CSV table of C-alpha atoms and ligand atoms in Angstrom, one decimal:
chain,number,residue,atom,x,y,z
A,228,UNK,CA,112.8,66.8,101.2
A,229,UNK,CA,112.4,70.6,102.4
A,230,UNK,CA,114.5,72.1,104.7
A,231,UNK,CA,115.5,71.8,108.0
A,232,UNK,CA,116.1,73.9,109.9
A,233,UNK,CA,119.5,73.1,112.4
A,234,UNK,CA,121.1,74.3,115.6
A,235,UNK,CA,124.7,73.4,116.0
A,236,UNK,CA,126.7,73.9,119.1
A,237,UNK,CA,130.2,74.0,118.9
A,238,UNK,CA,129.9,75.2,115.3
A,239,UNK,CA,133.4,77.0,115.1
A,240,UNK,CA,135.8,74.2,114.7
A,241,UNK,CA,136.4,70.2,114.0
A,242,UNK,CA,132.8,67.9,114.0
A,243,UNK,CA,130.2,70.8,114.5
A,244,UNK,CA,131.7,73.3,111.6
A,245,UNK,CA,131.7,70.1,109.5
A,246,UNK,CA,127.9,69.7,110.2
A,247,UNK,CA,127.2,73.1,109.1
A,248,UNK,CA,129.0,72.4,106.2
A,249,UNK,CA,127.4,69.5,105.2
A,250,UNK,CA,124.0,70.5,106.3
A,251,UNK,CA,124.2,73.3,104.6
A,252,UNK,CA,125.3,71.7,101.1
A,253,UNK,CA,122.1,69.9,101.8
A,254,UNK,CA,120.1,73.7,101.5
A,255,UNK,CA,119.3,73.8,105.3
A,256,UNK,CA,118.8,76.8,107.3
A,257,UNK,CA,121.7,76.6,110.1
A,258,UNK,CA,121.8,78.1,113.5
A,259,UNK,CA,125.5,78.2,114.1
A,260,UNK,CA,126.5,78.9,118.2
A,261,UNK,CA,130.6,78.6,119.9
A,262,UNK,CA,132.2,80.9,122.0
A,263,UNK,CA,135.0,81.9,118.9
A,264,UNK,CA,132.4,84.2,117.0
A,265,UNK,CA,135.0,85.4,114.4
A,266,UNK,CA,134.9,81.6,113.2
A,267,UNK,CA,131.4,81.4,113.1
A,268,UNK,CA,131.3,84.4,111.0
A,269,UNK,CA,133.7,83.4,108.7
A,270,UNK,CA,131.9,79.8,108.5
A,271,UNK,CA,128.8,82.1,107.6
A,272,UNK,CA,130.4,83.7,104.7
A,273,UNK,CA,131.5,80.3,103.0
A,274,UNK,CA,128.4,79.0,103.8
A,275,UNK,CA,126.5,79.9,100.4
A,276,UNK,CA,124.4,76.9,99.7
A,277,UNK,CA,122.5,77.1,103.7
A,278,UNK,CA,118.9,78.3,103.1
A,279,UNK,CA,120.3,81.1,105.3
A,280,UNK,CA,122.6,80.5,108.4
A,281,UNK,CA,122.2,82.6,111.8
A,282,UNK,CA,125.1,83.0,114.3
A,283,UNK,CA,125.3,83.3,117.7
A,284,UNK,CA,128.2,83.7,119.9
A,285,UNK,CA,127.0,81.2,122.9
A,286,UNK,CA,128.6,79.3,126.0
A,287,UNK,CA,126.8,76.5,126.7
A,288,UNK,CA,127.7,76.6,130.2
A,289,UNK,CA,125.3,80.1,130.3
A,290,UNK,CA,121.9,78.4,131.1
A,291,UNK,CA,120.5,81.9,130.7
A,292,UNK,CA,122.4,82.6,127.4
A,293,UNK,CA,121.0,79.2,126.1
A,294,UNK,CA,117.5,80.5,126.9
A,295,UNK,CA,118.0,83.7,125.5
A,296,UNK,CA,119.4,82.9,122.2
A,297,UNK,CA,116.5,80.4,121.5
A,298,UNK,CA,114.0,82.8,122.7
A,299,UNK,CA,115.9,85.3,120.8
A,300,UNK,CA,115.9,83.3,117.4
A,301,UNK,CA,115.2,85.3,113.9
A,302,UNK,CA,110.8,83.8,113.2
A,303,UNK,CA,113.3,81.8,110.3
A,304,UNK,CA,115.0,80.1,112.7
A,305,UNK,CA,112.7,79.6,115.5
A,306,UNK,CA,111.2,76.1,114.5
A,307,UNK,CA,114.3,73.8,115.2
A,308,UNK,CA,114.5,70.2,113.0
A,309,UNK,CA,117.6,69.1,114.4
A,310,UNK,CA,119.2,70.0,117.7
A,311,UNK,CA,123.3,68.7,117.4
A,312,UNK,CA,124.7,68.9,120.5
A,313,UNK,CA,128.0,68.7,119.8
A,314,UNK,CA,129.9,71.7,121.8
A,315,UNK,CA,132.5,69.7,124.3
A,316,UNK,CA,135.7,69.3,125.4
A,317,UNK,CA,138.6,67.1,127.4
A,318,UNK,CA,141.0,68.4,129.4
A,319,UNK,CA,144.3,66.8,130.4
A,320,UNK,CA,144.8,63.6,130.5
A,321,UNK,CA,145.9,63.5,134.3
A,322,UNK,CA,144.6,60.4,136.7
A,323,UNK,CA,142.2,61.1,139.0
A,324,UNK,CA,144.5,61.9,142.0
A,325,UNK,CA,146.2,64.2,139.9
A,326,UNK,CA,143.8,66.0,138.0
A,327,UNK,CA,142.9,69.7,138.4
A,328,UNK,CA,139.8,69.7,139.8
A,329,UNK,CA,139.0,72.6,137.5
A,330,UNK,CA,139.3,70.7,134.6
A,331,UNK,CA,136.9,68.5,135.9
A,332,UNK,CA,134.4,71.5,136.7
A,333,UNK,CA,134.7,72.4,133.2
A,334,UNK,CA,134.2,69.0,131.3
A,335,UNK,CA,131.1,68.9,133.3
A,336,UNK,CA,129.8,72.0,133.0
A,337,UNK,CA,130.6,72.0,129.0
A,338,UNK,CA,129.8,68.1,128.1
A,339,UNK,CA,126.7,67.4,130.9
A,340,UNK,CA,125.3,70.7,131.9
A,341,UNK,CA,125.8,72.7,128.9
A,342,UNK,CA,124.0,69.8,126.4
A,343,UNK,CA,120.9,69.4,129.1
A,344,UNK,CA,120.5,73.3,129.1
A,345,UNK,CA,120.4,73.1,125.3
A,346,UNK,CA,118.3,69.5,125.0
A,347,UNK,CA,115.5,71.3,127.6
A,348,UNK,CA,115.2,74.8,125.8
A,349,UNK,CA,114.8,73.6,122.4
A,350,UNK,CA,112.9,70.2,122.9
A,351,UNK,CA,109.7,71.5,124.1
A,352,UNK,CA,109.1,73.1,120.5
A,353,UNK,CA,109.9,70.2,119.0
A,354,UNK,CA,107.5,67.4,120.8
A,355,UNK,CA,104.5,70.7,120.1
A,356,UNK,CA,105.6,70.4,116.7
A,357,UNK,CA,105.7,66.7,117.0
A,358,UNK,CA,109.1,66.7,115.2
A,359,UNK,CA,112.4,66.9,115.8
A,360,UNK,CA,116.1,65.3,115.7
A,361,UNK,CA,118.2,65.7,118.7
A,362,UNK,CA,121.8,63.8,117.9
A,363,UNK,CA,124.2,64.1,120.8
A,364,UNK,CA,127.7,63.6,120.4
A,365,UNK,CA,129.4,60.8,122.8
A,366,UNK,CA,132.5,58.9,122.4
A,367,UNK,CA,134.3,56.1,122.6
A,368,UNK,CA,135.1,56.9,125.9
A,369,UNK,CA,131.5,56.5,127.6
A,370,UNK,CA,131.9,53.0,127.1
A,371,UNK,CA,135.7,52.1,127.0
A,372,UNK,CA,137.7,53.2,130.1
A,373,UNK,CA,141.3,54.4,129.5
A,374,UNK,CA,143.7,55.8,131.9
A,375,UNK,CA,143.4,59.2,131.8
A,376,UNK,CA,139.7,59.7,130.8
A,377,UNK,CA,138.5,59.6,134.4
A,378,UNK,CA,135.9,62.4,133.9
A,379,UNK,CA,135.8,62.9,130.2
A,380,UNK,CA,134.7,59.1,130.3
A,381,UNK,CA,132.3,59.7,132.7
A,382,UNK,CA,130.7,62.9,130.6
A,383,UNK,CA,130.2,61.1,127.7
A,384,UNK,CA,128.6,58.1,129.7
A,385,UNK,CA,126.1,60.8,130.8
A,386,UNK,CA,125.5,62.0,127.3
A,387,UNK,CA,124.9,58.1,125.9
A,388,UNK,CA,122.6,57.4,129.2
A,389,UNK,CA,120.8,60.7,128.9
A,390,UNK,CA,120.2,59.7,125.3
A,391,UNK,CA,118.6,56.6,125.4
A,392,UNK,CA,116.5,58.4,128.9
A,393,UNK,CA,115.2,60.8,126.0
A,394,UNK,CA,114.0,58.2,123.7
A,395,UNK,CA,112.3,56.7,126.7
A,396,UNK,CA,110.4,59.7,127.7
A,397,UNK,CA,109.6,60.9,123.7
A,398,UNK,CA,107.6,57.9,123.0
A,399,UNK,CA,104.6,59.0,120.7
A,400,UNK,CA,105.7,62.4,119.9
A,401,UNK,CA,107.8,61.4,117.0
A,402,UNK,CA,110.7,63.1,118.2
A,403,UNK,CA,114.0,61.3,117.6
A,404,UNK,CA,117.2,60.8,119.2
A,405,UNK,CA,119.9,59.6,118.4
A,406,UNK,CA,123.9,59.4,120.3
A,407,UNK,CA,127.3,59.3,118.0
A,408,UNK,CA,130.4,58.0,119.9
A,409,UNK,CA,133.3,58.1,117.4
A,410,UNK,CA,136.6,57.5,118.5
A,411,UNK,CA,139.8,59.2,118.2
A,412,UNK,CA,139.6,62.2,115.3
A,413,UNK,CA,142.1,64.6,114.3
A,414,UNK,CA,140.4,67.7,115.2
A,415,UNK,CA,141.3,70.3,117.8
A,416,UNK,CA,140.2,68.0,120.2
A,417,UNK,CA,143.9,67.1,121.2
A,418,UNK,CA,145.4,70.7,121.1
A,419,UNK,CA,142.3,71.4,123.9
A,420,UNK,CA,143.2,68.7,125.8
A,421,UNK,CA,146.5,69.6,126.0
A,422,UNK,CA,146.0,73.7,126.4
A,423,UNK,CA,147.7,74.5,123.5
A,424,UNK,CA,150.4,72.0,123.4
A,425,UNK,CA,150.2,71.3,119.4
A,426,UNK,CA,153.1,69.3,119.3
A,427,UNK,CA,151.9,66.7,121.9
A,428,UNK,CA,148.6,66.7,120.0
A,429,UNK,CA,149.7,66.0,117.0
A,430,UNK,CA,151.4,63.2,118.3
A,431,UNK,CA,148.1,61.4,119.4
A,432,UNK,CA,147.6,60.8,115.4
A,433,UNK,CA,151.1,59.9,114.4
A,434,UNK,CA,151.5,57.0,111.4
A,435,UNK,CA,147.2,56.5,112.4
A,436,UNK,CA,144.7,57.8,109.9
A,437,UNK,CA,142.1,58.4,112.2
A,438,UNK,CA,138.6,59.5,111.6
A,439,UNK,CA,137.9,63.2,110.3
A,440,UNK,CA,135.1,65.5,111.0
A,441,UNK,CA,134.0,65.1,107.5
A,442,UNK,CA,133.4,61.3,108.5
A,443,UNK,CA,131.4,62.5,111.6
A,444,UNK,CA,129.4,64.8,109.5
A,445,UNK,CA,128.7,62.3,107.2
A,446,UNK,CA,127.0,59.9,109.9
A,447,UNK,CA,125.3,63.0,110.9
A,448,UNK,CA,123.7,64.2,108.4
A,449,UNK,CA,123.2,60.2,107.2
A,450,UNK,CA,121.2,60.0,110.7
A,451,UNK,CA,119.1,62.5,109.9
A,452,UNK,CA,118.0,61.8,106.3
A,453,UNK,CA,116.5,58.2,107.5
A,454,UNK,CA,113.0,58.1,107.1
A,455,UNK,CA,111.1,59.8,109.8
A,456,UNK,CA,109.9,56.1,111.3
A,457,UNK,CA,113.1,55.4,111.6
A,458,UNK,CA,115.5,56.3,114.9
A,459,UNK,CA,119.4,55.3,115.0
A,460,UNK,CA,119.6,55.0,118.6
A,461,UNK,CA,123.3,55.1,119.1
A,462,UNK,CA,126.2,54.5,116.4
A,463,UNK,CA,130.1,53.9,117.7
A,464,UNK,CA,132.4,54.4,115.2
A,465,UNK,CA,136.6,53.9,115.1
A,466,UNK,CA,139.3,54.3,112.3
A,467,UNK,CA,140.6,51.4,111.4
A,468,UNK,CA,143.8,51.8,113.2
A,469,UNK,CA,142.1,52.2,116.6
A,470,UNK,CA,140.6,48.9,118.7
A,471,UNK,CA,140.5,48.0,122.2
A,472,UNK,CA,143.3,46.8,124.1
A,473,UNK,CA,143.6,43.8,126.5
A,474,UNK,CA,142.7,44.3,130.5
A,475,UNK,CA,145.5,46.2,132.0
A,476,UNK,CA,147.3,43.6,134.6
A,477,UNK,CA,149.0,45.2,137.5
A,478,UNK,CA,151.9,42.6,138.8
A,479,UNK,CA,153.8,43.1,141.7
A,480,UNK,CA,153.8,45.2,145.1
B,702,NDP,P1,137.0,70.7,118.6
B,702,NDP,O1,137.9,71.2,119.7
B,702,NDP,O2,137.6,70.8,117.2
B,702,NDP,O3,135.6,71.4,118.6
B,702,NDP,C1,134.9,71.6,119.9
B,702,NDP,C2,133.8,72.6,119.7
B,702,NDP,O4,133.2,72.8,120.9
B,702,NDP,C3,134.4,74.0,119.3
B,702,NDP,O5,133.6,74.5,118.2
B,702,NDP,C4,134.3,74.8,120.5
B,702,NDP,O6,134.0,76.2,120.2
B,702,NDP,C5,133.1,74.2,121.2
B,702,NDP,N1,133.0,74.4,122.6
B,702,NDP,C6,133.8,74.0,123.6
B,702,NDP,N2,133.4,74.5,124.8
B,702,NDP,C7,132.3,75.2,124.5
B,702,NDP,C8,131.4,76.0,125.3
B,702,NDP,N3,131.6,76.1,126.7
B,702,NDP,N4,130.4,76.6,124.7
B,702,NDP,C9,130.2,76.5,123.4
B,702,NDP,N5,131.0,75.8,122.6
B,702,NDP,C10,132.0,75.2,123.1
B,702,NDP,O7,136.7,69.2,118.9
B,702,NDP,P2,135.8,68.1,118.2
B,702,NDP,O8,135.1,68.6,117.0
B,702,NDP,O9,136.6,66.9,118.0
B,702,NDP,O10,134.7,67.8,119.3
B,702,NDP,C11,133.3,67.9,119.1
B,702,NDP,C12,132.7,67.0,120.1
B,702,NDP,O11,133.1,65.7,119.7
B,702,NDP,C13,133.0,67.1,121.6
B,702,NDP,O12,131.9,66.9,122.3
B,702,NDP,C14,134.0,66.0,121.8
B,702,NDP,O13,134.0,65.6,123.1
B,702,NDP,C15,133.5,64.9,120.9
B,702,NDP,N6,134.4,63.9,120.4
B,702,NDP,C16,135.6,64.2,119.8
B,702,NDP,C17,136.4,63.1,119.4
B,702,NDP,C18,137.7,63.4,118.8
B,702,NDP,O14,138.6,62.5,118.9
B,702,NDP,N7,138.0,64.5,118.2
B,702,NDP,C19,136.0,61.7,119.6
B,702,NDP,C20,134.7,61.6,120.2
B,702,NDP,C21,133.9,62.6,120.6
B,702,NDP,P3,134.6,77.4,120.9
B,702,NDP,O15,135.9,77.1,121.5
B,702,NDP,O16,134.6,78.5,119.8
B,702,NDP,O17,133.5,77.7,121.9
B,703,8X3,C1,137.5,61.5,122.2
B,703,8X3,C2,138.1,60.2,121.9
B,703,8X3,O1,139.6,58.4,122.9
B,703,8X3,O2,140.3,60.6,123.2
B,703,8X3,O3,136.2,61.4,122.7
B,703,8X3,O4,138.4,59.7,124.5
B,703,8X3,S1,139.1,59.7,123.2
C-alpha cells in the first residue's frame, strides 16, 4: 500500500503520539499538531521510520490557526489521507451545579469546536480528491452517563452524532468516517482532569489494567488499513475490568 499521508491533533501525548507512532512504523508521512511543541519535536526525532513527519504547534480552539496551518502545509503534506481528530480534554469531575463554567467553555471549545474547525478545513481536499479517512475520537461517555461527565458526556455525544452526520453527507465521494469511543485509558487524560493532581489520577487506574494508547492506536491504524469499500462506522471499546453499572436508585427525602 503507498503512503498516507496523516494529520494528527493532539499528537504530543497519550492516543494521538501513539498514532504517530504507529502510523509512522507503517512508513506514512505525519503531520503532527498540540499546543506542547517541545513534545512534538522530540516525537519527530524518534520518529525514523515516517516517510517524513511535519510539526506544527496548533490550538485547535484557533479557527484561524487551523486554517492557516493547512493552508500553510509543506506541497508533501498538503494532500491529507487521514484526518485523526483526536486533540481533547475533560475537566473536573464536578456536577453540573457545581462545575466551573470555564471548564465547560473549554471542553467545548477543545472537543466540539476545535474538531469541526479541523473536519471543515481539511475535508474539502479530501472529497476533490475523492479520498480520505477522517476517524474522530469519542468515548464511552457519549453514550454512558456517569456522574460527573455532565459536559464531557455531552462533547463526545456531539463527536459520535457529528460522525455518523458526516457519513450521511459523504455519500459517493468515497470519503470515510469512522468514530472510536474507548473507555477508561491510562494516559494523561486523568492528570488533565484533575489539573495536575497526579496522585488522584493515578488512582482512577488502581488494581484495573485498563486500555493503553497503544491499544487505541492499534484500532486506529486497524481502521484505516480496511479495504477502501469498507467504512467502520463507530467502534466502542473497554478493558476488561470496566462495564456498566446498574441504574443509580435515589431512596429517601
Ligand atoms: P492526553 O491528555 O494524554 O492527550 C490529549 C492530547 O490532546 C494532548 O496531546 C494535548 O496536547 C491535546 N490537546 C488538548 N487540548 C488541545 C488544544 N486546545 N489544542 C490542541 N491539542 C490539544 O489524553 P488522551 O490521549 O487520553 O486523549 C485523547 C483523546 O481521547 C481525547 O479526545 C479524549 O477525550 C479521548 N478519550 C480518552 C480516554 C481516556 O480514558 N484516556 C477515553 C476515551 C476518549 P497539548 O496539551 O500539547 O496541546
Ligand atoms: C474518557 C473515558 O470514562 O473517563 O473519555 O469518560 S471516561
Amino acid at each position: 500500500m503507498s503512503e498516507r499521508t496523516v494529520f494528527i491533533t493532539g499528537a504530543s501525548s497519550g492516543f494521538g503520539e501513539a498514532c504517530a507512532r504507529a502510523f509512522a512504523a507503517e512508513g506514512n508521512r505525519l503531520v503532527l499538531t498540540a499546543r506542547r511543541e517541545e513534545k512534538l519535536i522530540k516525537l519527530r526525532d524518534e520518529l525514523v521510520n515516517a516517510a517524513g513527519v511535519h510539526i506544527v504547534q496548533l490550538d485547535v480552539r484557533d479557527r484561524t490557526a487551523v486554517e492557516e496551518t493547512v493552508a500553510s502545509l509543506p506541497k508533501d503534506f498538503r494532500n491529507i489521507d487521514v484526518l485523526v481528530n483526536n486533540a481533547g480534554l475533560a475537566l473536573g469531575l464536578e456536577p453540573s451545579h457545581q462545575v466551573a463554567i470555564e471548564d465547560w467553555e473549554v471542553m467545548v471549545d477543545t472537543n466540539i469546536k476545535g474538531l469541526m474547525y479541523c473536519t471543515r478545513t481539511i475535508l474539502p481536499g479530501m472529497v476533490d480528491r475523492k479520498c480520505g479517512h477522517i476517524v474522530n475520537i469519542s468515548s464511552t461517555a457519549a453514550s454512558w452517563p456517569y456522574p460527573g461527565g455532565n459536559a464531557y458526556g455531552g462533547t463526545k455525544a456531539f463527536v459520535s452524532q457529528f460522525s455518523r452526520n458526516l457519513r450521511a453527507d459523504l455519500l459517493g465521494t468515497r470519503v470515510r468516517v469512522t468514530c472510536i469511543e474507548p473507555g477508561m485509558a491510562e494516559t494523561e487524560f486523568s492528570n488533565v482532569r484533575f489539573k495536575g493532581n497526579d496522585d488522584k489520577a493515578g488512582q482512577v487506574y488502581t488494581g484495573t489494567q485498563p486500555l493503553t494508547a497503544v491499544d487505541i492506536a492499534e484500532t486506529v491504524t486497524w481502521v484505516v488499513n480496511r479495504p477502501a469499500h469498507v467504512n467502520i462506522n463507530s467502534l466502542e471499546l473497554m478493558c476488561v475490568d470496566q462495564t456498566w453499572g446498574p441504574f443509580a436508585i435515589h431512596r429517601g427525602e
